[in-house]
Short mmCIF file of the C-alpha atoms (twelve columns), coordinates in Angstrom:
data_MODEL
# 
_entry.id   MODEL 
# 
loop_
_atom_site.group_PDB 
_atom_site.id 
_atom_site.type_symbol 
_atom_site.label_atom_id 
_atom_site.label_alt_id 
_atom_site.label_comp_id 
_atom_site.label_asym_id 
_atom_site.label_seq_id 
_atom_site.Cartn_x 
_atom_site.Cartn_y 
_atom_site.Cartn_z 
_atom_site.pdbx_PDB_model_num 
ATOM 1   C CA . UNK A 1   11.704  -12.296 -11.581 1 
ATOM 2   C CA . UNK A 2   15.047  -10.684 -13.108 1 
ATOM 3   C CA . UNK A 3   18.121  -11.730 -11.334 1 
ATOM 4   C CA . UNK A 4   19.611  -9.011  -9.142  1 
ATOM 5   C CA . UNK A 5   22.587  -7.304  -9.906  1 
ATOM 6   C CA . UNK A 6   26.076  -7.568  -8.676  1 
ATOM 7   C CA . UNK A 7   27.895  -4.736  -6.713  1 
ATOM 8   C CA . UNK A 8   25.800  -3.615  -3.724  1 
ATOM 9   C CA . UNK A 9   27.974  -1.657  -1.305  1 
ATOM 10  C CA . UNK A 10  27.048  -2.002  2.209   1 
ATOM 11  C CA . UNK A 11  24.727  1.028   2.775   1 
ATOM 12  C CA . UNK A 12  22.431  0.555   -0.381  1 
ATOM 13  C CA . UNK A 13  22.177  -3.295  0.937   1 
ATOM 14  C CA . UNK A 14  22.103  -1.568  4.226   1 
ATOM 15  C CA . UNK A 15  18.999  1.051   3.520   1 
ATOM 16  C CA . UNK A 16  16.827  -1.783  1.800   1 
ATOM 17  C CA . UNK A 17  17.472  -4.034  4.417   1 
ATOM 18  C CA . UNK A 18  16.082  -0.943  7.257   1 
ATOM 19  C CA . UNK A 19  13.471  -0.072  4.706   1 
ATOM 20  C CA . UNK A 20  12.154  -3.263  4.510   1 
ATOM 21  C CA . UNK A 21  12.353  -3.594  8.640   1 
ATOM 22  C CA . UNK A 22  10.359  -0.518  9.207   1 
ATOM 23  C CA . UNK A 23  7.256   -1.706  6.667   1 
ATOM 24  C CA . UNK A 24  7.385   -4.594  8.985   1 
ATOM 25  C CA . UNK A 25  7.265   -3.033  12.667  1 
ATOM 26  C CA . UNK A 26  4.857   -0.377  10.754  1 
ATOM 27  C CA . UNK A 27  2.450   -2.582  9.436   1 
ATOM 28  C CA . UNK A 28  2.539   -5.175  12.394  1 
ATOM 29  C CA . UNK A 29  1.736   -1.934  15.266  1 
ATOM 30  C CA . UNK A 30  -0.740  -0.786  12.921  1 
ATOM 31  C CA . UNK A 31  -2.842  -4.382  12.895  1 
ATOM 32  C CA . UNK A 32  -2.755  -4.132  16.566  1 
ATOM 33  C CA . UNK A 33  -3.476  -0.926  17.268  1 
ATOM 34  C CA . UNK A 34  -6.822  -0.761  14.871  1 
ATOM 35  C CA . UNK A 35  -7.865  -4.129  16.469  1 
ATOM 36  C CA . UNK A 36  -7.877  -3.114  20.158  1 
ATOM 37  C CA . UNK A 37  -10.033 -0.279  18.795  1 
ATOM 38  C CA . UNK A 38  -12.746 -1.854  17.629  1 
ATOM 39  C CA . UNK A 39  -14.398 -1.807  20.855  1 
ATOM 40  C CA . UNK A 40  -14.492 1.825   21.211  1 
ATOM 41  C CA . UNK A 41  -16.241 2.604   17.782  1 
ATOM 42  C CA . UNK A 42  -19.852 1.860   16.945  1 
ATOM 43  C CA . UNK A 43  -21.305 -1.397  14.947  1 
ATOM 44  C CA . UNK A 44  -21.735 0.196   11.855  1 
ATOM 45  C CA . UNK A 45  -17.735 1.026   11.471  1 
ATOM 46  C CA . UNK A 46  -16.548 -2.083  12.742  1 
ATOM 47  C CA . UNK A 47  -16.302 -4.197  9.511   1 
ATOM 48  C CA . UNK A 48  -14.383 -1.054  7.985   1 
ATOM 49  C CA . UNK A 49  -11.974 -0.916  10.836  1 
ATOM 50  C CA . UNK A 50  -11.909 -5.079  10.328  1 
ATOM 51  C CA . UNK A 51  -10.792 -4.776  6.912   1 
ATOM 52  C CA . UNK A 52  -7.698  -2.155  7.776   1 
ATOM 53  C CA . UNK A 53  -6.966  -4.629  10.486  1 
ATOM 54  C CA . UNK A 54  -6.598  -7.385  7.647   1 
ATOM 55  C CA . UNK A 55  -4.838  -5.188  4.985   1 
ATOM 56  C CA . UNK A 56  -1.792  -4.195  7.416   1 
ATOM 57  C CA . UNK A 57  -1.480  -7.877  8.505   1 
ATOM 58  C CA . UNK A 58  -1.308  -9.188  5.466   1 
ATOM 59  C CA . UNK A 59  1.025   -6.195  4.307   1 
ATOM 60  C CA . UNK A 60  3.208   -7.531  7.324   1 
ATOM 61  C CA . UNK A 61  3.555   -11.296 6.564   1 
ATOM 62  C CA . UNK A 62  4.688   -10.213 3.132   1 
ATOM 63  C CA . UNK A 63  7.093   -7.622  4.310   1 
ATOM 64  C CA . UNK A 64  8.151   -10.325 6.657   1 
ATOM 65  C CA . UNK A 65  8.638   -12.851 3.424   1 
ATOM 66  C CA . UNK A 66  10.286  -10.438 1.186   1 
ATOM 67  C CA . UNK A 67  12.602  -9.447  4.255   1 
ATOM 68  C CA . UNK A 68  13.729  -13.155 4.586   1 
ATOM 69  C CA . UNK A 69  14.287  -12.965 1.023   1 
ATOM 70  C CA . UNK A 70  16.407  -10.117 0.755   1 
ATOM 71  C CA . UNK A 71  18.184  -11.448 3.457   1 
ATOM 72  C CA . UNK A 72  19.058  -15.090 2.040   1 
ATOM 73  C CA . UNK A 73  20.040  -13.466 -1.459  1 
ATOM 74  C CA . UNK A 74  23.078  -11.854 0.049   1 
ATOM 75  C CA . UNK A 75  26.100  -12.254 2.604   1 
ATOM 76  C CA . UNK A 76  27.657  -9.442  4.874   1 
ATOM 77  C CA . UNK A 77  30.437  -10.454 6.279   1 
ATOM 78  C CA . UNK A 78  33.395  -7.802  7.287   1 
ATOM 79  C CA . UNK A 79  37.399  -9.397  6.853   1 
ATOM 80  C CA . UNK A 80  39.906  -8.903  9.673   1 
ATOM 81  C CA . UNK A 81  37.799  -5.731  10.874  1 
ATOM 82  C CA . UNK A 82  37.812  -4.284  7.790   1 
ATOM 83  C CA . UNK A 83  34.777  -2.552  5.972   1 
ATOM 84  C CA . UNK A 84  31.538  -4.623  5.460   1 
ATOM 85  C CA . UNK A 85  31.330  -6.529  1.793   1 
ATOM 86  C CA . UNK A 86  27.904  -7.578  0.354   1 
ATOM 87  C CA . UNK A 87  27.859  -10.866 -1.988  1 
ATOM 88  C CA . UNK A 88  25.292  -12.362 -3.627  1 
ATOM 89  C CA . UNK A 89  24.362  -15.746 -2.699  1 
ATOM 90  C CA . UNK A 90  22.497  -16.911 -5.818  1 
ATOM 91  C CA . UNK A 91  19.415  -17.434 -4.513  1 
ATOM 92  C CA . UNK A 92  16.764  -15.373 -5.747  1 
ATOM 93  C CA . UNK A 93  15.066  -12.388 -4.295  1 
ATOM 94  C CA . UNK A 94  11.396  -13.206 -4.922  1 
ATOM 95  C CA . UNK A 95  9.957   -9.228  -5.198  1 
ATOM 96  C CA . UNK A 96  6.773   -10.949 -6.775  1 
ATOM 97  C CA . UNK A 97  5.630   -10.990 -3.041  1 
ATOM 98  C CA . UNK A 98  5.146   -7.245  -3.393  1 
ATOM 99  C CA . UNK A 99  2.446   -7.518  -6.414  1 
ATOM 100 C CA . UNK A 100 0.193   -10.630 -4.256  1 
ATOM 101 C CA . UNK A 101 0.204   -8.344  -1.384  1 
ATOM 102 C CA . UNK A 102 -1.313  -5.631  -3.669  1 
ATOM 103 C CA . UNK A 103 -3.759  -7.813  -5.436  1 
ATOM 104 C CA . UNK A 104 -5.207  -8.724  -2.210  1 
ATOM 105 C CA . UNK A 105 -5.144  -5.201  -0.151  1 
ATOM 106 C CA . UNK A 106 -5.056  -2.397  -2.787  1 
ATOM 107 C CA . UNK A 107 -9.150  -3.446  -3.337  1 
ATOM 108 C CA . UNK A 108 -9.617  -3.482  0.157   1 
ATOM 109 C CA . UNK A 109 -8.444  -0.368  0.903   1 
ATOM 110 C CA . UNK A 110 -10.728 1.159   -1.057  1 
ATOM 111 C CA . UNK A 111 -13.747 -1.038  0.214   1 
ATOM 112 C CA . UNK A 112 -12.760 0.118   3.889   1 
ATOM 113 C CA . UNK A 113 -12.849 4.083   2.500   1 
ATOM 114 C CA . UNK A 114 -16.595 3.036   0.985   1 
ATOM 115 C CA . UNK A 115 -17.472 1.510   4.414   1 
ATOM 116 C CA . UNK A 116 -16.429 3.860   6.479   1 
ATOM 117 C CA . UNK A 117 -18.159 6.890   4.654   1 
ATOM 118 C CA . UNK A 118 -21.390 5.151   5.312   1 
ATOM 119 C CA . UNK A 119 -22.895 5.985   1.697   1 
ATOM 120 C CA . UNK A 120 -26.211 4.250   0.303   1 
ATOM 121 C CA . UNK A 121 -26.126 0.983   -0.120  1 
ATOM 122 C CA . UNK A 122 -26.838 0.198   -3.774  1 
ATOM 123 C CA . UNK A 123 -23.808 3.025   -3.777  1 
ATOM 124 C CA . UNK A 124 -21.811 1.182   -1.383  1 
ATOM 125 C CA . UNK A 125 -22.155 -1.944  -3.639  1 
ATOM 126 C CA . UNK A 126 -21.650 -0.296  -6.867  1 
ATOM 127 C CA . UNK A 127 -18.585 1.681   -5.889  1 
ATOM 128 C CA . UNK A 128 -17.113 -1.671  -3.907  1 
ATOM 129 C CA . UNK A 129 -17.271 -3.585  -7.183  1 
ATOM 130 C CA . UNK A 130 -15.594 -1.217  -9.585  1 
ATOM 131 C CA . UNK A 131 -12.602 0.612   -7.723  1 
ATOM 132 C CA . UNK A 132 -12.258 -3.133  -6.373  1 
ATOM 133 C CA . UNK A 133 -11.975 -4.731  -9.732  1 
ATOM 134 C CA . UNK A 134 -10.314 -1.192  -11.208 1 
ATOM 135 C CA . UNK A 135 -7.500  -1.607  -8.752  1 
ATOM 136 C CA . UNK A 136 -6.973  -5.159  -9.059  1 
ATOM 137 C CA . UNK A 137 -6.887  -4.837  -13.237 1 
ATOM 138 C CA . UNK A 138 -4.025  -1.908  -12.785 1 
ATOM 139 C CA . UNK A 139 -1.880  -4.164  -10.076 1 
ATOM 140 C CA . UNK A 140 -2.372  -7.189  -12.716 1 
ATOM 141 C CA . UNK A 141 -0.701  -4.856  -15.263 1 
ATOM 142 C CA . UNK A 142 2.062   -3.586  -13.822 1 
ATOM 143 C CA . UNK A 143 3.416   -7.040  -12.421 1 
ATOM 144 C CA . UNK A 144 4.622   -8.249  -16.498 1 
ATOM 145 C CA . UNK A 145 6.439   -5.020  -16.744 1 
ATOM 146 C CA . UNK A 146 7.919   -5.209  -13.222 1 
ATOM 147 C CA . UNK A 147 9.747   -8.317  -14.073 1 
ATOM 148 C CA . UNK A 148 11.173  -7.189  -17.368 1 
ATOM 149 C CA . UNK A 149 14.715  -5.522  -18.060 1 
ATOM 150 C CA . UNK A 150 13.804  -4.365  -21.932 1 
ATOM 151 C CA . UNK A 151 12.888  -0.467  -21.030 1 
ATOM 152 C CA . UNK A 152 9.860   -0.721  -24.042 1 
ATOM 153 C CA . UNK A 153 8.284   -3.712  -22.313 1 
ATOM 154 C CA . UNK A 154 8.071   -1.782  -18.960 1 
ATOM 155 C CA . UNK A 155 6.798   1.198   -20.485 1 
ATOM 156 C CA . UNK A 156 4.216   -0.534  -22.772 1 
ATOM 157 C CA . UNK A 157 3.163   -2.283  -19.455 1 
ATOM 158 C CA . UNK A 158 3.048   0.689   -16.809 1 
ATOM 159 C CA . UNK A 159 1.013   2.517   -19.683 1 
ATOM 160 C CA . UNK A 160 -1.477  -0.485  -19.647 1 
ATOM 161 C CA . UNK A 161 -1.554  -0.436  -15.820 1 
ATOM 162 C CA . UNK A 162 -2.216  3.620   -15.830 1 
ATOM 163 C CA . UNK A 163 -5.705  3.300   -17.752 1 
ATOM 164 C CA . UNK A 164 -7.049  1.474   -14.346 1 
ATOM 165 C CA . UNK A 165 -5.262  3.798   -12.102 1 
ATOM 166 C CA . UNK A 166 -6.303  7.007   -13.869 1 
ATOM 167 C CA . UNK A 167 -9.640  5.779   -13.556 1 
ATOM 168 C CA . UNK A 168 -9.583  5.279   -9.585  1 
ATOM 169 C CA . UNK A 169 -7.556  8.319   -8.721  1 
ATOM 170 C CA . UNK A 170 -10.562 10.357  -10.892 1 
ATOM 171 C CA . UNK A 171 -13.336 8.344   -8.338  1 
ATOM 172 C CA . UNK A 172 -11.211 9.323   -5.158  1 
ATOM 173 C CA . UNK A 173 -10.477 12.953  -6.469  1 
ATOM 174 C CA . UNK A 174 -13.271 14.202  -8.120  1 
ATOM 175 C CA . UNK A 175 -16.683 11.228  -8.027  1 
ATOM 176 C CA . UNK A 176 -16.539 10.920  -3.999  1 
ATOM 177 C CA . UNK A 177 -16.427 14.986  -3.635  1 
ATOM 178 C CA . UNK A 178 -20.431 15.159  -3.451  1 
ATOM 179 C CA . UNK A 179 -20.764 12.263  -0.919  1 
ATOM 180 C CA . UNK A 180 -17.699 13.616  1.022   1 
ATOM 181 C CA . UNK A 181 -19.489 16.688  1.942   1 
ATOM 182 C CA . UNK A 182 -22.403 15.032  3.110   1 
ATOM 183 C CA . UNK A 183 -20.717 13.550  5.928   1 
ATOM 184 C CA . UNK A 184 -22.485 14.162  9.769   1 
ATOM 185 C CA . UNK A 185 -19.949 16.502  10.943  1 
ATOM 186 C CA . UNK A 186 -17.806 19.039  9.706   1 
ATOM 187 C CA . UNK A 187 -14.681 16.934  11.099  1 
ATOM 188 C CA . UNK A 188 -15.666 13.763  9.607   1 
ATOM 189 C CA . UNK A 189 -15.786 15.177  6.064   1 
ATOM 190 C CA . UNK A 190 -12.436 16.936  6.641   1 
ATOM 191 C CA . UNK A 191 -10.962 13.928  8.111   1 
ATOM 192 C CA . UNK A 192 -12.954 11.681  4.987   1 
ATOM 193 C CA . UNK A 193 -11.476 14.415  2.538   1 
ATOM 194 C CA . UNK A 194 -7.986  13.827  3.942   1 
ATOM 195 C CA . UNK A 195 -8.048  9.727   3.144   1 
ATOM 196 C CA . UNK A 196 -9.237  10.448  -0.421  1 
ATOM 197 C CA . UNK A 197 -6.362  13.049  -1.088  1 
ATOM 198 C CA . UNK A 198 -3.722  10.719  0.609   1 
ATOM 199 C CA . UNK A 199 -4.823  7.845   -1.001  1 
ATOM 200 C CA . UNK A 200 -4.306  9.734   -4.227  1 
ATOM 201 C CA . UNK A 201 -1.192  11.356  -3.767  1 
ATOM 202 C CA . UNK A 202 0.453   7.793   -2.168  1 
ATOM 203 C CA . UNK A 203 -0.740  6.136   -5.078  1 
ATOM 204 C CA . UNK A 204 1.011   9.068   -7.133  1 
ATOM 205 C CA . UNK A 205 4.196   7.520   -5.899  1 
ATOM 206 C CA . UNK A 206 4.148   4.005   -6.831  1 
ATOM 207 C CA . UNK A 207 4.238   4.848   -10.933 1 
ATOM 208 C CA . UNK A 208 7.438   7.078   -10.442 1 
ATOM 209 C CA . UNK A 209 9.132   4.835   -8.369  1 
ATOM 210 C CA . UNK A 210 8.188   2.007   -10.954 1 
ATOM 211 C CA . UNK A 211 9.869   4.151   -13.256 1 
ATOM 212 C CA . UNK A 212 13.079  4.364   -11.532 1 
ATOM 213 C CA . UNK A 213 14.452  1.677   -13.985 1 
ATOM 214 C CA . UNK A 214 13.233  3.346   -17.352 1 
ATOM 215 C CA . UNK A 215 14.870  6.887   -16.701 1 
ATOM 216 C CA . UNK A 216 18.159  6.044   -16.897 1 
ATOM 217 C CA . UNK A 217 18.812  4.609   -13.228 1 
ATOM 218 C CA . UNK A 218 20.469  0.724   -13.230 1 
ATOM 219 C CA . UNK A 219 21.457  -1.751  -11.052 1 
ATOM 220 C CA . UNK A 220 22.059  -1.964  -6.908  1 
ATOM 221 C CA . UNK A 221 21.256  2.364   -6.411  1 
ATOM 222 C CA . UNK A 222 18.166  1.429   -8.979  1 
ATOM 223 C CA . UNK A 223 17.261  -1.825  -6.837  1 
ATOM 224 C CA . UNK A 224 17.557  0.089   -3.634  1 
ATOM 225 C CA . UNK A 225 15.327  3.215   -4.468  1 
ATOM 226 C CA . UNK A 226 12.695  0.811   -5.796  1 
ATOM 227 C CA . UNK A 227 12.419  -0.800  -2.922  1 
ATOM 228 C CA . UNK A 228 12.869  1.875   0.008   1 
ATOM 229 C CA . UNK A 229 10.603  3.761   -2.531  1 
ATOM 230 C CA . UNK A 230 7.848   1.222   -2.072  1 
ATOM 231 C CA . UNK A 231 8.253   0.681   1.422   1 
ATOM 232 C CA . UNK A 232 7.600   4.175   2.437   1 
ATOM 233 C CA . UNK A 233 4.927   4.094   -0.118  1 
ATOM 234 C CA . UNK A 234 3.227   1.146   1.399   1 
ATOM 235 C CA . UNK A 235 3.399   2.657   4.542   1 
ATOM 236 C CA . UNK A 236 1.336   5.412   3.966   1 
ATOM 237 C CA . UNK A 237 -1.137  4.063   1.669   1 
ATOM 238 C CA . UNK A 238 -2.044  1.333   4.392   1 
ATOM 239 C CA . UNK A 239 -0.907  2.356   7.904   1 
ATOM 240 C CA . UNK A 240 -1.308  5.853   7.904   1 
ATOM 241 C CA . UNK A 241 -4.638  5.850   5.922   1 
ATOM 242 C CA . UNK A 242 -5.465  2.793   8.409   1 
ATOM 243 C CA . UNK A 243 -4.995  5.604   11.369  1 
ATOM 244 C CA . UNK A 244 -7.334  8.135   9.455   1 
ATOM 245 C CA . UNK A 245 -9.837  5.277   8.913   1 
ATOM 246 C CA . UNK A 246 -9.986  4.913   12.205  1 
ATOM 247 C CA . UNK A 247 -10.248 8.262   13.339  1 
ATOM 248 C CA . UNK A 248 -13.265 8.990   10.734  1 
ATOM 249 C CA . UNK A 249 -14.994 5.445   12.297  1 
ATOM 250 C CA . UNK A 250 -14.065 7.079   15.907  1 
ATOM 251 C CA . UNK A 251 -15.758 10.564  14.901  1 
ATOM 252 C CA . UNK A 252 -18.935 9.040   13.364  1 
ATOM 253 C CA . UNK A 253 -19.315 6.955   16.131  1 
ATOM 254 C CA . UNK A 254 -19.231 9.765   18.492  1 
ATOM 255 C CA . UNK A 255 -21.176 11.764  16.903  1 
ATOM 256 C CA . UNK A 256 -24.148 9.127   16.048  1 
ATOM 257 C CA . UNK A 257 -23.748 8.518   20.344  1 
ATOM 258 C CA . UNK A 258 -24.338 12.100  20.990  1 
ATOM 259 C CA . UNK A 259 -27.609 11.703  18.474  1 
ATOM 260 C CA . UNK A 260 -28.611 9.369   20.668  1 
ATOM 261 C CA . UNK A 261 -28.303 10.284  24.051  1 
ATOM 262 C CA . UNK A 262 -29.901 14.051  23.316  1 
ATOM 263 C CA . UNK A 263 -33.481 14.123  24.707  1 
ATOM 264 C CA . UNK A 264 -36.379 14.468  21.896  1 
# 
């Protein structure tokens, strides 16, 4: 965990602070909202819905941790009613809470997609097991090159961390197509279609913004699009594809009602 760097003016403190506040409120509406809906979808989708239920809360007690943290590393304080000035305190800002919170819902994100697309089960199984592992290899990757300052380190790293992600991004875009359109309802396969591609194009974001510090950007403006860059990231790889997990479960569920309520 590299030390953070002197000189933050007030808004880039300011806009990290607010960034990290919104994955919070995000995150923590999103757990409640997909557990009051489990009642209205069927069985089947209920341990999918479960699981995005469990990735946004535990997305939300780490924003919640690396919001205190963030917080304690600096002081705001404004003289004689003058502009704001941001110190550091010395304490550290513990961004390692960032790469836990991955290891444990970057897996299950992909598990709920599996789930909720209702595919065979030795295909369920098989498909749960490598983009879980897959995901959890790249995460475990990019963490030693997170934490380093020496620009080769990160890159030798993030190009470690890319082999796994390449890999996943391939499954989502090109190995789930087939099962995608065999989905019981024209709307369900658009809406499974539309997780897949937003999965892949939020996870697009993360290696740029990882970047931020190897293209020539340093210290507080480097600090501060790293993190507002992950926040908004986070948010729609977990929240927003929590809604559209939701809405697939909802769809399914209606449709597999209206299977069973025509007469034979």
């Amino acid at each position: 965990m590299a030390p953070l760097p002197d000189g933050f003016s007030y808004a880039e403190w300011n806009a990290t602070y607010n960034g990290l506040s919104f994955g919070i409120a995000a995150m923590g509406s999103a757990t409640i909202f997909f557990w009051l809906q489990l009642p209205n979808v069927t069985k089947s989708y209920r341990t999918a819905l479960t699981i995005t239920g469990i990735v946004t809360l535990i997305a939300t007690y780490h924003y919640i941790r690396i919001f205190n943290s963030w917080s304690e590393a600096f002081t705001v304080a404004s003289k004689d009613g003058g502009d704001y000035h941001v110190k550091l305190t010395g304490a550290p800002f513990n961004d390692g809470y960032r790469y836990v919170d991955w290891l444990l819902t970057v897996p299950l994100l992909l598990i709920e997609l599996i789930l909720v697309m209702k595919l065979p089960q030795e295909e369920t199984v098989s498909l749960s097991w490598k983009l879980g592992l897959a995901s959890a290899l790249m995460v475990a990757l990019g963490y030693p090159g997170e934490i380093q300052e020496d620009l080769s380190v990160r890159w030798f790293w993030w190009c470690l961390s890319m082999i796994p992600f390449c890999y996943v991004v391939f499954t989502l875009a090109v190995g789930l197509a087939e099962s995608t359109s065999k989905q019981p309802s024209p709307a369900a396969a658009s809406l499974v279609s539309a997780a897949r591609y937003l999965t892949v194009l939020s996870w697009c974001t993360y290696p740029f913004v990882y970047m931020v510090k190897s293209v020539g950007l340093a210290g507080p403006a480097a600090t501060m699009y790293e993190q507002v860059g992950y926040s908004i990231a986070d948010v729609m790889a977990k929240a927003v594809f929590g809604v559209l997990i939701w809405a697939i479960a909802s769809e399914k569920s209606a449709v597999e009602e209206s299977g069973k309520l025509m007469p034979k």
